[in-house]
Amino acid sequence: MHPKIDTTSVKENYGEFAPAFARYSDEILFGDLWRREELPLRERSLITVAALVAGGHTDQLPYHLRLAQENGLTKDELIEAVTHLAFYVGWPRAASALERIRSYS
């Protein structure tokens, strides 16, 4: 069984404004999907960070960078993943993500 993921920021940011969104995030996304045993949390975090970088969704990166490190990914591994992604998703998206990693550290 995977440890519980802290969804406090989702509740704080959206709980009163969009309670259904916060509930779905807590119960379905982080309560069900992230709990599935078929993929370790470390790999789920790597996939999530890669998807956010690929989509250019850097506003969501700080939360998932913290979660990725809690799930066993190192800063150097995250930097290497983004460097690898630069060739597939574009230099500007990778550079923006690297700036988030730098400011998070």
Short mmCIF file of N, CA and C in Angstrom, two decimals, residues 53 58 61 65 75-76 78-84 86 91-105:
data_model
loop_
_atom_site.label_atom_id
_atom_site.label_comp_id
_atom_site.label_asym_id
_atom_site.label_seq_id
_atom_site.Cartn_x
_atom_site.Cartn_y
_atom_site.Cartn_z
N VAL A 53 5.85 18.93 -18.09
CA VAL A 53 6.87 19.61 -18.89
C VAL A 53 6.47 19.58 -20.36
N THR A 58 4.03 24.54 -16.40
CA THR A 58 5.02 24.75 -15.34
C THR A 58 4.43 25.29 -14.05
N LEU A 61 4.22 22.51 -11.66
CA LEU A 61 5.46 21.78 -11.34
C LEU A 61 5.89 21.84 -9.88
N LEU A 65 7.13 18.57 -8.16
CA LEU A 65 8.56 18.40 -7.88
C LEU A 65 8.77 17.98 -6.44
N LYS A 75 17.00 15.55 -7.32
CA LYS A 75 17.04 16.75 -8.15
C LYS A 75 17.81 16.47 -9.44
N ASP A 76 18.93 15.76 -9.34
CA ASP A 76 19.72 15.45 -10.53
C ASP A 76 18.94 14.58 -11.52
N LEU A 78 15.66 14.57 -11.88
CA LEU A 78 14.64 15.44 -12.48
C LEU A 78 15.25 16.33 -13.55
N ILE A 79 16.42 16.87 -13.28
CA ILE A 79 17.13 17.70 -14.27
C ILE A 79 17.46 16.86 -15.50
N GLU A 80 17.93 15.66 -15.30
CA GLU A 80 18.27 14.78 -16.43
C GLU A 80 17.03 14.44 -17.25
N ALA A 81 15.93 14.18 -16.59
CA ALA A 81 14.68 13.87 -17.30
C ALA A 81 14.25 15.06 -18.17
N VAL A 82 14.33 16.26 -17.62
CA VAL A 82 13.93 17.45 -18.38
C VAL A 82 14.91 17.70 -19.52
N THR A 83 16.19 17.48 -19.29
CA THR A 83 17.18 17.63 -20.36
C THR A 83 16.88 16.66 -21.50
N HIS A 84 16.54 15.44 -21.16
CA HIS A 84 16.18 14.44 -22.17
C HIS A 84 14.92 14.89 -22.92
N ALA A 86 13.90 17.82 -23.54
CA ALA A 86 14.12 19.00 -24.38
C ALA A 86 14.16 18.63 -25.87
N TRP A 91 12.99 23.08 -26.62
CA TRP A 91 13.92 23.75 -25.71
C TRP A 91 13.23 24.72 -24.77
N PRO A 92 12.30 25.57 -25.27
CA PRO A 92 11.66 26.54 -24.37
C PRO A 92 10.89 25.87 -23.22
N ARG A 93 10.19 24.79 -23.50
CA ARG A 93 9.46 24.09 -22.43
C ARG A 93 10.42 23.50 -21.42
N ALA A 94 11.50 22.93 -21.90
CA ALA A 94 12.49 22.35 -20.99
C ALA A 94 13.16 23.45 -20.16
N ALA A 95 13.51 24.56 -20.81
CA ALA A 95 14.15 25.66 -20.09
C ALA A 95 13.23 26.22 -19.01
N SER A 96 11.94 26.35 -19.32
CA SER A 96 10.98 26.84 -18.32
C SER A 96 10.88 25.87 -17.14
N ALA A 97 10.88 24.60 -17.45
CA ALA A 97 10.82 23.59 -16.38
C ALA A 97 12.08 23.61 -15.53
N LEU A 98 13.24 23.76 -16.18
CA LEU A 98 14.50 23.82 -15.43
C LEU A 98 14.53 25.03 -14.51
N GLU A 99 13.94 26.15 -14.94
CA GLU A 99 13.86 27.31 -14.08
C GLU A 99 13.01 27.03 -12.84
N ARG A 100 11.93 26.28 -13.02
CA ARG A 100 11.09 25.87 -11.87
C ARG A 100 11.87 24.97 -10.93
N ILE A 101 12.64 24.04 -11.49
CA ILE A 101 13.44 23.14 -10.66
C ILE A 101 14.49 23.96 -9.90
N ARG A 102 15.14 24.90 -10.57
CA ARG A 102 16.15 25.73 -9.92
C ARG A 102 15.52 26.54 -8.77
N SER A 103 14.38 27.14 -9.01
CA SER A 103 13.75 27.97 -7.97
C SER A 103 13.16 27.14 -6.85
N TYR A 104 12.82 25.89 -7.15
CA TYR A 104 12.27 25.00 -6.12
C TYR A 104 13.35 24.52 -5.16
N SER A 105 14.53 24.31 -5.69
CA SER A 105 15.62 23.68 -4.91
C SER A 105 16.07 24.53 -3.75
#
